[in-house]
Coordinates of C-alpha atoms in Angstrom, one line a residue:
Chain Z
M16 CA 104.0 46.3 68.3
D17 CA 106.2 49.1 69.7
R18 CA 109.9 48.7 69.1
R19 CA 112.3 49.8 71.7
E20 CA 116.0 50.0 70.8
S21 CA 118.4 48.9 73.6
A22 CA 120.4 51.7 75.1
A23 CA 123.3 49.4 75.6
S24 CA 123.8 48.3 72.0
F25 CA 125.4 51.0 69.8
R26 CA 129.1 50.5 69.9
D27 CA 129.5 47.5 67.7
P28 CA 128.4 48.2 64.0
S29 CA 127.9 44.4 63.5
G30 CA 124.4 44.7 64.9
S31 CA 122.1 46.0 67.6
V32 CA 119.5 44.8 70.1
Y33 CA 115.9 45.9 70.3
Y34 CA 112.8 44.8 72.1
E35 CA 109.3 44.2 70.9
G36 CA 107.2 44.0 74.0
D37 CA 109.2 41.6 76.2
V38 CA 110.8 39.8 73.3
L39 CA 114.4 40.6 72.6
Y40 CA 115.8 40.6 69.0
R41 CA 119.3 41.0 67.7
R42 CA 119.7 42.7 64.3
I43 CA 122.7 41.5 62.3
N44 CA 124.0 44.1 59.9
N45 CA 125.4 43.3 56.4
C46 CA 128.9 44.2 57.5
Y47 CA 128.9 41.1 59.8
K48 CA 127.5 38.7 57.2
D49 CA 130.8 36.9 56.5
D50 CA 131.7 36.5 60.2
Y51 CA 128.2 35.3 61.1
A52 CA 128.3 32.7 58.3
L53 CA 131.7 31.5 59.5
F54 CA 130.5 31.4 63.1
L55 CA 127.7 29.0 62.1
D56 CA 129.5 27.0 59.3
S57 CA 132.7 26.5 61.3
G58 CA 130.7 24.6 63.9
L59 CA 131.7 27.1 66.6
Y60 CA 128.1 28.1 67.4
D61 CA 127.1 24.5 67.9
D62 CA 130.3 23.8 70.0
L63 CA 129.4 26.7 72.3
V64 CA 125.7 26.2 72.6
S65 CA 125.9 22.4 73.1
A66 CA 128.5 23.0 75.9
G67 CA 126.1 25.6 77.5
L68 CA 128.7 28.4 77.1
L69 CA 126.7 30.6 74.7
I70 CA 123.0 31.6 74.8
S71 CA 121.2 30.0 71.9
H72 CA 119.2 31.8 69.3
I73 CA 116.8 31.2 66.4
E74 CA 116.7 33.2 63.2
V75 CA 113.3 34.7 62.9
K76 CA 112.7 37.0 60.0
K77 CA 114.2 39.4 57.6
E78 CA 113.4 43.0 58.2
A79 CA 112.5 45.3 55.3
E80 CA 115.4 47.5 56.2
S81 CA 119.0 46.9 55.3
S82 CA 119.9 44.5 58.0
Y83 CA 121.2 41.0 57.1
K84 CA 119.3 38.9 59.6
I85 CA 117.3 39.1 62.7
I86 CA 117.8 36.5 65.5
R87 CA 115.9 36.0 68.7
P88 CA 118.3 35.0 71.5
E89 CA 117.1 33.0 74.5
L90 CA 116.2 35.3 77.4
V91 CA 118.1 35.5 80.6
P92 CA 115.7 35.7 83.6
F93 CA 117.5 38.7 85.2
I94 CA 120.3 40.9 83.9
S95 CA 123.1 41.4 86.4
Y96 CA 126.2 43.5 86.2
P97 CA 129.8 42.8 87.2
Y98 CA 129.8 45.2 90.1
E99 CA 127.0 43.1 91.5
W100 CA 129.0 39.9 91.3
C101 CA 131.1 38.3 94.0
F102 CA 134.7 37.4 93.6
S103 CA 134.0 33.8 92.4
Q104 CA 131.4 35.0 89.9
L105 CA 133.8 37.4 88.3
K106 CA 136.5 34.6 88.3
E107 CA 134.0 32.1 86.6
A108 CA 133.1 34.8 84.0
A109 CA 136.8 35.4 83.2
L110 CA 137.5 31.7 82.9
L111 CA 134.5 31.3 80.6
T112 CA 135.7 34.0 78.4
L113 CA 139.1 32.3 78.0
K114 CA 137.5 28.9 77.4
I115 CA 135.4 30.4 74.6
Q116 CA 138.4 32.2 73.1
R117 CA 140.3 28.9 73.0
L118 CA 137.4 27.1 71.3
A119 CA 137.0 30.0 68.9
L120 CA 140.7 29.7 67.9
R121 CA 140.3 26.0 67.1
R122 CA 137.5 27.0 64.7
G123 CA 139.5 29.7 63.1
M124 CA 137.8 32.5 64.9
S125 CA 138.6 34.9 67.8
L126 CA 136.7 37.2 70.2
K127 CA 136.9 40.7 68.9
D128 CA 135.8 42.1 72.3
C129 CA 136.0 41.0 75.8
S130 CA 133.5 43.0 77.8
L131 CA 132.4 41.8 81.2
Y132 CA 128.9 42.8 80.0
N133 CA 129.0 40.0 77.4
I134 CA 128.5 37.6 80.3
Q135 CA 125.3 36.8 82.3
F136 CA 124.5 34.3 84.9
L137 CA 122.0 31.5 84.8
G138 CA 122.1 30.5 88.4
S139 CA 125.5 29.0 89.0
K140 CA 126.6 29.1 85.3
P141 CA 128.0 32.1 83.5
V142 CA 126.9 32.2 79.9
F143 CA 128.1 34.3 77.0
I144 CA 125.3 36.5 75.5
D145 CA 126.9 38.4 72.6
T146 CA 126.5 36.3 69.5
L147 CA 128.2 38.9 67.4
S148 CA 131.5 39.0 69.3
F149 CA 133.3 36.6 67.0
E150 CA 135.4 37.4 64.0
K151 CA 137.6 35.5 61.6
H152 CA 141.1 35.0 63.1
I153 CA 143.8 36.5 61.0
D154 CA 147.0 34.5 61.1
N155 CA 149.9 35.9 63.1
R156 CA 147.7 38.7 64.5
P157 CA 147.7 39.4 68.2
W158 CA 144.5 39.3 70.2
I159 CA 142.6 42.5 69.5
A160 CA 140.7 42.2 72.8
Y161 CA 143.7 41.5 75.0
G162 CA 143.8 44.9 76.6
Q163 CA 140.1 44.8 77.3
F164 CA 140.3 41.4 78.9
C165 CA 143.0 42.6 81.3
R166 CA 141.0 45.8 82.2
H167 CA 137.7 44.0 82.6
F168 CA 138.7 40.8 84.2
L169 CA 142.3 40.4 85.4
G170 CA 142.8 43.8 86.9
P171 CA 139.6 43.8 89.0
L172 CA 140.1 40.2 90.1
A173 CA 143.7 40.9 91.2
L174 CA 142.6 43.9 93.2
M175 CA 139.7 42.1 94.8
G176 CA 141.8 39.0 95.7
M177 CA 145.0 40.7 96.7
V178 CA 144.1 44.1 98.0
D179 CA 140.4 44.5 99.1
I180 CA 137.3 42.7 97.9
R181 CA 135.4 46.0 97.8
L182 CA 137.6 47.3 95.0
G183 CA 135.3 45.4 92.6
Q184 CA 133.0 48.4 93.0
L185 CA 135.4 50.4 90.9
L186 CA 133.8 48.7 87.9
K187 CA 130.8 51.1 88.5
S188 CA 133.1 54.0 87.8
Y189 CA 135.0 52.4 84.9
I190 CA 132.5 51.0 82.5
D191 CA 135.3 49.9 80.0
G192 CA 137.3 48.2 82.7
L193 CA 139.8 49.2 85.3
P194 CA 142.7 51.3 83.8
L195 CA 145.8 49.2 84.2
D196 CA 147.9 52.1 85.6
L197 CA 145.3 52.4 88.4
A198 CA 145.6 48.7 89.0
T199 CA 149.4 48.8 89.3
S200 CA 149.2 51.7 91.7
L201 CA 146.8 49.8 94.0
L202 CA 148.4 46.4 93.8
P203 CA 151.0 45.4 96.4
Y204 CA 154.7 45.4 95.3
S205 CA 154.7 41.7 95.6
G206 CA 152.4 41.5 92.6
R207 CA 155.5 42.0 90.4
F208 CA 156.8 38.6 91.4
N209 CA 153.8 36.9 89.9
I210 CA 154.8 36.3 86.2
G211 CA 151.2 36.6 85.0
L212 CA 150.6 39.9 86.7
L213 CA 154.0 41.1 85.8
L214 CA 153.3 40.5 82.1
H215 CA 149.6 41.3 81.8
I216 CA 149.2 44.1 84.3
Y217 CA 152.6 45.8 85.1
M218 CA 154.4 45.5 81.7
H219 CA 151.0 46.0 80.0
S220 CA 150.5 49.2 81.8
K221 CA 154.0 50.4 80.9
A222 CA 153.5 49.4 77.3
Q223 CA 150.3 51.4 77.1
K224 CA 152.2 54.6 77.8
Y225 CA 154.0 54.4 74.5
S226 CA 152.3 56.0 71.5
P227 CA 153.3 55.8 67.8
D228 CA 155.5 58.3 66.2
A229 CA 155.6 58.7 62.4
S230 CA 159.4 59.0 62.3
F231 CA 159.8 55.4 63.4
V232 CA 157.9 53.7 60.6
D233 CA 159.8 50.7 59.4
N234 CA 158.8 47.8 57.2
K235 CA 160.8 45.4 59.2
T236 CA 158.3 45.5 62.1
K237 CA 155.8 44.0 59.8
N238 CA 157.7 40.7 60.0
R239 CA 156.9 40.4 63.7
K240 CA 154.3 37.6 64.1
F241 CA 152.1 36.4 66.8
G242 CA 151.8 32.7 65.9
I243 CA 149.0 30.4 67.0
D244 CA 151.3 28.8 69.7
S245 CA 151.9 32.2 71.2
F246 CA 148.1 32.8 71.1
Y247 CA 147.4 29.6 72.9
G248 CA 150.3 30.4 75.3
L249 CA 148.6 33.8 76.0
I250 CA 145.3 32.2 76.8
D251 CA 146.9 29.5 78.9
N252 CA 149.0 32.1 80.8
L253 CA 146.0 34.3 81.4
E254 CA 144.0 31.3 82.6
S255 CA 146.7 30.1 85.1
T256 CA 147.1 33.7 86.3
I257 CA 143.4 34.0 87.0
Q258 CA 143.3 30.5 88.6
G259 CA 146.1 31.6 90.9
I260 CA 144.2 34.6 92.3
K261 CA 142.4 33.5 95.4
W262 CA 140.3 35.3 97.9
K263 CA 139.9 34.0 101.4
P264 CA 136.9 35.7 103.0
L265 CA 137.2 37.0 106.5
K266 CA 134.3 36.2 108.8
T267 CA 131.8 39.0 109.1
S268 CA 129.0 39.4 111.5
W269 CA 126.5 38.6 108.8
A270 CA 128.0 35.4 107.3
D271 CA 126.9 33.2 110.2
Y272 CA 123.8 35.3 111.1
Y273 CA 121.4 32.4 111.4
S274 CA 123.8 30.0 113.0
K275 CA 124.4 32.4 115.9
K276 CA 120.8 32.2 117.0
E277 CA 120.9 35.7 118.5
S278 CA 117.8 36.7 116.6
Y279 CA 115.9 33.4 116.4
S280 CA 115.6 30.1 118.2
S281 CA 115.6 27.0 115.9
Q282 CA 111.8 26.9 116.5
G283 CA 111.5 30.5 115.3
V284 CA 113.5 29.9 112.2
E285 CA 111.4 26.8 111.3
H286 CA 108.2 28.6 111.9
K287 CA 109.3 31.6 109.8
K288 CA 110.2 29.2 106.9
K289 CA 106.7 27.6 107.2
I290 CA 105.0 31.1 107.1
V291 CA 107.0 32.1 104.0
E292 CA 106.2 28.7 102.3
G293 CA 102.5 29.3 103.0
M294 CA 102.6 32.8 101.5
I295 CA 104.2 31.6 98.2
G296 CA 101.0 29.7 97.3
E297 CA 99.1 33.0 97.5
V298 CA 101.4 34.7 95.0
S299 CA 102.8 32.1 92.5
P300 CA 105.7 34.3 91.6
R301 CA 108.1 33.6 88.6
L302 CA 110.8 36.1 89.6
V303 CA 111.7 36.8 93.3
C304 CA 114.2 39.2 94.7
S305 CA 115.3 38.5 98.3
L306 CA 116.8 41.7 99.9
G307 CA 119.3 41.3 102.7
A308 CA 119.2 37.6 101.9
N309 CA 122.4 36.8 103.8
T310 CA 123.7 33.4 102.6
G311 CA 120.3 32.5 101.0
L312 CA 118.6 30.4 103.6
F313 CA 115.2 31.8 102.8
S314 CA 115.9 32.4 99.1
R315 CA 116.1 28.7 98.7
I316 CA 112.5 28.3 99.8
F317 CA 111.7 29.8 96.4
S318 CA 114.5 28.5 94.2
S319 CA 113.9 24.9 95.4
R320 CA 110.4 25.2 93.9
G321 CA 111.8 26.3 90.5
I322 CA 111.2 30.0 91.1
Y323 CA 114.1 32.1 89.8
T324 CA 115.4 34.0 92.8
I325 CA 117.8 36.9 93.1
S326 CA 119.4 36.4 96.5
S327 CA 121.0 39.8 97.3
D328 CA 123.0 41.1 100.2
F329 CA 125.4 43.9 100.7
D330 CA 128.1 41.8 102.4
P331 CA 130.6 40.3 100.0
V332 CA 131.4 37.5 102.3
C333 CA 127.7 36.4 102.4
V334 CA 127.4 36.7 98.6
E335 CA 130.6 34.7 98.1
G336 CA 129.4 32.0 100.5
N337 CA 126.0 31.9 98.8
Y338 CA 127.5 31.6 95.3
L339 CA 130.0 28.9 96.4
Y340 CA 127.0 26.9 97.7
V341 CA 125.2 27.5 94.4
L342 CA 128.3 26.2 92.5
E343 CA 128.7 23.2 94.8
Y344 CA 125.1 22.1 94.3
K345 CA 124.8 23.3 90.7
E346 CA 121.7 25.3 91.6
K347 CA 119.9 26.7 88.5
D348 CA 117.3 28.9 90.0
I349 CA 119.1 31.1 92.4
L350 CA 121.4 34.0 91.6
P351 CA 123.4 35.5 94.5
L352 CA 124.1 39.2 93.9
L353 CA 125.9 42.0 95.8
L354 CA 123.4 44.7 96.4
D355 CA 123.3 47.5 99.0
V356 CA 119.6 48.4 99.4
V357 CA 120.5 51.8 100.7
N358 CA 122.6 52.5 97.7
P359 CA 121.3 50.3 94.9
S360 CA 123.2 50.1 91.5
P361 CA 122.6 53.3 89.5
G362 CA 122.2 53.6 85.8
I363 CA 125.7 54.0 84.2
G364 CA 127.3 54.6 80.9
W365 CA 126.2 56.9 78.1
E366 CA 123.4 59.2 79.2
G367 CA 123.2 57.0 82.3
E368 CA 121.3 54.5 80.3
E369 CA 123.8 52.0 79.0
R370 CA 123.5 49.8 82.1
D371 CA 120.1 50.0 83.8
S372 CA 119.8 50.8 87.5
F373 CA 118.7 48.1 89.8
I374 CA 115.3 49.7 90.1
E375 CA 114.8 49.9 86.3
R376 CA 115.4 46.1 86.1
G377 CA 112.3 45.6 88.3
P378 CA 109.6 45.2 89.3
F379 CA 109.8 41.7 90.7
D380 CA 106.8 39.5 91.1
L381 CA 107.7 39.2 94.7
V382 CA 110.3 40.9 97.0
T383 CA 111.2 39.6 100.4
A384 CA 112.6 41.9 103.1
L385 CA 113.1 39.5 106.0
A386 CA 114.9 40.8 109.1
L387 CA 115.8 43.9 107.1
I388 CA 113.6 46.8 108.1
H389 CA 115.2 47.6 111.4
H390 CA 118.6 47.9 109.7
L391 CA 117.1 50.4 107.2
A392 CA 115.0 52.4 109.7
I393 CA 117.4 52.4 112.7
S394 CA 120.9 51.8 111.3
N395 CA 120.3 54.0 108.3
N396 CA 117.8 56.5 109.7
L397 CA 115.4 55.8 106.8
P398 CA 111.8 56.9 107.5
L399 CA 109.1 54.1 107.1
R400 CA 107.5 56.2 104.4
K401 CA 110.6 56.1 102.2
I402 CA 111.1 52.4 102.8
S403 CA 107.6 51.6 101.7
S404 CA 107.8 53.9 98.7
F405 CA 111.1 52.2 97.5
L406 CA 109.6 48.7 98.0
K407 CA 106.5 49.7 96.1
N408 CA 108.8 50.6 93.1
I409 CA 110.4 47.2 92.9
S410 CA 107.7 44.8 93.9
R411 CA 104.3 43.6 92.9
T412 CA 104.0 41.7 96.1
L413 CA 106.0 41.8 99.2
I414 CA 106.8 39.6 102.1
I415 CA 108.2 41.8 104.9
E416 CA 109.1 41.2 108.5
F417 CA 108.6 43.8 111.1
V418 CA 111.1 43.8 113.9
P419 CA 109.8 45.7 116.9
K420 CA 111.9 47.8 119.3
D421 CA 111.7 45.3 122.1
D422 CA 113.4 42.7 119.9
E423 CA 116.8 41.7 121.2
M424 CA 118.6 42.8 118.0
V425 CA 116.9 46.3 118.0
K426 CA 117.7 46.7 121.6
A427 CA 121.4 46.0 120.8
M428 CA 121.3 48.5 118.0
L429 CA 120.0 51.2 120.3
I430 CA 122.3 50.4 123.2
L431 CA 124.9 53.1 122.4
R432 CA 122.7 55.7 120.6
K433 CA 119.9 57.9 121.5
D434 CA 116.5 56.5 120.5
I435 CA 115.3 59.1 118.0
F436 CA 112.9 56.6 116.4
E437 CA 109.6 57.4 118.0
D438 CA 107.8 56.7 114.8
Y439 CA 109.2 53.2 114.5
T440 CA 106.2 51.2 115.8
Q441 CA 104.2 48.4 114.4
D442 CA 101.1 50.7 114.1
N443 CA 103.1 53.3 112.1
F444 CA 104.6 50.6 110.0
E445 CA 101.2 49.2 109.0
R446 CA 99.8 52.7 108.5
E447 CA 102.7 53.8 106.1
F448 CA 102.8 50.5 104.2
A449 CA 99.0 50.5 103.8
K450 CA 99.3 53.6 101.7
D451 CA 101.3 51.7 99.0
F452 CA 100.1 48.1 99.6
F453 CA 97.1 46.0 100.5
I454 CA 98.0 44.0 103.6
D455 CA 96.8 40.5 102.8
Q456 CA 98.3 38.5 105.7
T457 CA 99.8 39.2 109.1
V458 CA 101.5 36.3 111.0
K459 CA 103.4 36.4 114.2
V460 CA 106.6 34.4 114.3
S461 CA 106.6 31.9 117.2
D462 CA 109.2 32.2 119.9
S463 CA 109.9 35.8 118.8
K464 CA 108.4 39.3 118.8
R465 CA 108.6 39.6 115.0
V466 CA 105.7 39.7 112.5
L467 CA 105.6 38.7 108.9
Y468 CA 103.3 40.4 106.4
L469 CA 102.2 39.5 102.9
M470 CA 101.4 42.7 100.9
R471 CA 100.1 43.4 97.4
R472 CA 101.0 46.6 95.6
R473 CA 98.2 49.1 95.2
G474 CA 97.4 50.5 91.7
Chain K
M5 CA 169.8 53.4 79.1
R6 CA 170.8 52.3 75.6
L7 CA 168.7 49.1 76.1
K8 CA 165.8 51.2 77.2
N9 CA 166.0 53.5 74.1
G10 CA 166.3 50.4 71.9
L11 CA 163.2 48.9 73.4
K12 CA 161.4 52.2 72.9
I13 CA 162.4 52.3 69.3
V14 CA 161.3 48.7 68.7
L15 CA 158.0 49.4 70.3
L16 CA 157.4 52.5 68.2
L17 CA 158.3 50.7 65.0
I18 CA 155.9 48.0 65.8
S19 CA 153.2 50.5 66.5
F20 CA 153.5 51.9 63.0
S21 CA 153.4 48.5 61.4
L22 CA 150.1 48.1 63.3
V23 CA 148.8 51.5 62.4
F24 CA 149.1 50.6 58.7
T25 CA 148.0 47.0 59.0
S26 CA 145.2 46.1 56.7
N27 CA 142.2 43.9 57.5
A28 CA 141.8 45.3 61.0
Y29 CA 138.1 45.9 61.0
A30 CA 137.6 45.5 64.8
Y31 CA 135.5 48.3 66.3
L32 CA 137.5 48.3 69.4
D33 CA 140.7 50.2 69.7
P34 CA 143.1 47.4 70.7
G35 CA 145.4 50.0 72.3
T36 CA 148.8 50.2 70.7
G37 CA 150.5 49.2 73.9
S38 CA 148.5 46.1 74.3
Y39 CA 149.3 45.1 70.7
F40 CA 153.0 45.8 71.2
L41 CA 153.2 43.8 74.3
Q42 CA 151.8 40.7 72.7
L43 CA 154.3 40.9 69.9
L44 CA 157.1 41.4 72.3
I45 CA 156.2 38.5 74.5
A46 CA 155.0 36.2 71.8
G47 CA 158.2 34.1 72.0
L48 CA 158.0 33.8 75.7
L49 CA 154.3 32.8 75.7
G50 CA 154.9 30.3 73.0
A51 CA 157.9 28.8 74.9
L52 CA 156.0 28.7 78.2
F53 CA 153.1 26.9 76.5
F54 CA 155.5 24.5 74.8
I55 CA 157.2 23.6 78.1
K56 CA 153.9 23.2 79.9
T57 CA 152.5 20.9 77.2
F58 CA 155.8 19.0 77.0
W59 CA 155.9 18.6 80.8
R60 CA 152.3 17.4 80.9
G61 CA 153.1 14.9 78.2
I62 CA 156.0 13.5 80.3
L63 CA 153.9 13.4 83.5
R64 CA 151.2 11.5 81.6
A65 CA 153.7 9.0 80.2
V66 CA 155.3 8.4 83.6
K67 CA 151.8 8.0 85.1
D68 CA 150.9 5.5 82.4
V69 CA 154.1 3.5 83.1
F70 CA 153.4 3.4 86.8
L71 CA 149.7 2.4 86.2
K72 CA 150.8 -0.5 84.0
L73 CA 153.5 -1.6 86.6
F74 CA 151.3 -1.6 89.6
N75 CA 147.9 -2.4 88.0
P76 CA 148.8 -5.1 85.4
V77 CA 145.8 -6.3 83.4
K78 CA 144.7 -9.6 84.8
K79 CA 144.6 -12.5 82.4
D80 CA 142.2 -15.4 82.8

């Protein structure tokens, strides 16, 4: 079977990741042999897996080449990235990392890196995926990954909570975390009065400006120690600092979209749900992506049936509300993500391949685009041809709602602008989409002018 | 100014102890500043942790006393 090396796995010499078909393997190199043995023998692996904090794996075979072992980790249904997470998802990921570090210390180990990309979500739960991130803790040595933790977690969270939630998008530009001097320049002056931020962001940023000079070498400095109490103190302080960062979302026009009843009557919403429920049986999807999902009302039609559903929206307030609901009800099969359909996550990192673009992470068995097309076509001037072509790239089947020009919402959108959308008609919509999809079902939503379609990708 | 220079010297001295530290096989560059800072605030972090743990212990003890006072175990 063809082997494909992961483009995201090359920095850590301890091992690397590759795929055979859809199966993921992690190669452990000989240089990691002792740490891997300690990881298992110390009981840390069992601690973490039994608590659901780390992805489990099985050892599968020994390669002919020079690697030490090959393991097959449990697969995550969908890989998401930090710039697609809402505030609370990032916060949960940070707290998970600190919890793991504390457990590791108790077993004589420590995290040697603290990348945001070591975390993935299984519905409500963040889970650590990098089995090779643990090393033997050397007594009196500071945390090697402290700087990375502050850049990856603390800085972005502080900016999102205290300045503007949209600053989380900076993580797209800084793949190795937010530079601390940038964080200090963006944070409000009052941030200095928070002891955690003062230590881990402001002083940390200042300290990073010093660089070693050979003329100051002195053996006395070797006597400085970072004892285990200090280490636990550091973890505790980082944890309480992160717990203390809050974000209170402002109301947006999207967050209470369905409760305002501007677009639908209660009868219309119920009928729309029934139509979607009926269409699921025709498709039997395993992985669904709901675009413009708002707070996930329709995404839950799928997830409540055990179908893993990406519930995406471009509004951080909606995604936060959706995730808080997921957390409250401990939902396993729905993953709220921040995604702007008109500017989906690009490929980033080395050669633009280290982190896959949103489109490369598809296609999905089913994509839903409910009450979305008019925002794409009219608010964003996207031609129907381009919309159809994009959806064909990411979906095997599609449930899409057409919202005609005489719909109240579209009328409101056109009230202050010239109607340049002559091609935006139901006939043209069907004609353009029929080039990429077979149209299997067409159902009109009652008490509304909208129409739902079930389509199957051609080719 | 003198204090600032002193601090700078200490920081630079520590940096060199770290540069020549053995057994550091991590593939990440920890960043000299991040390493310095942890050594500098080690005492503070340890003390804060001690105080917090100590305070929690006191609170727990007080809570236990109150629980015993107001919810005495009933004897048959």
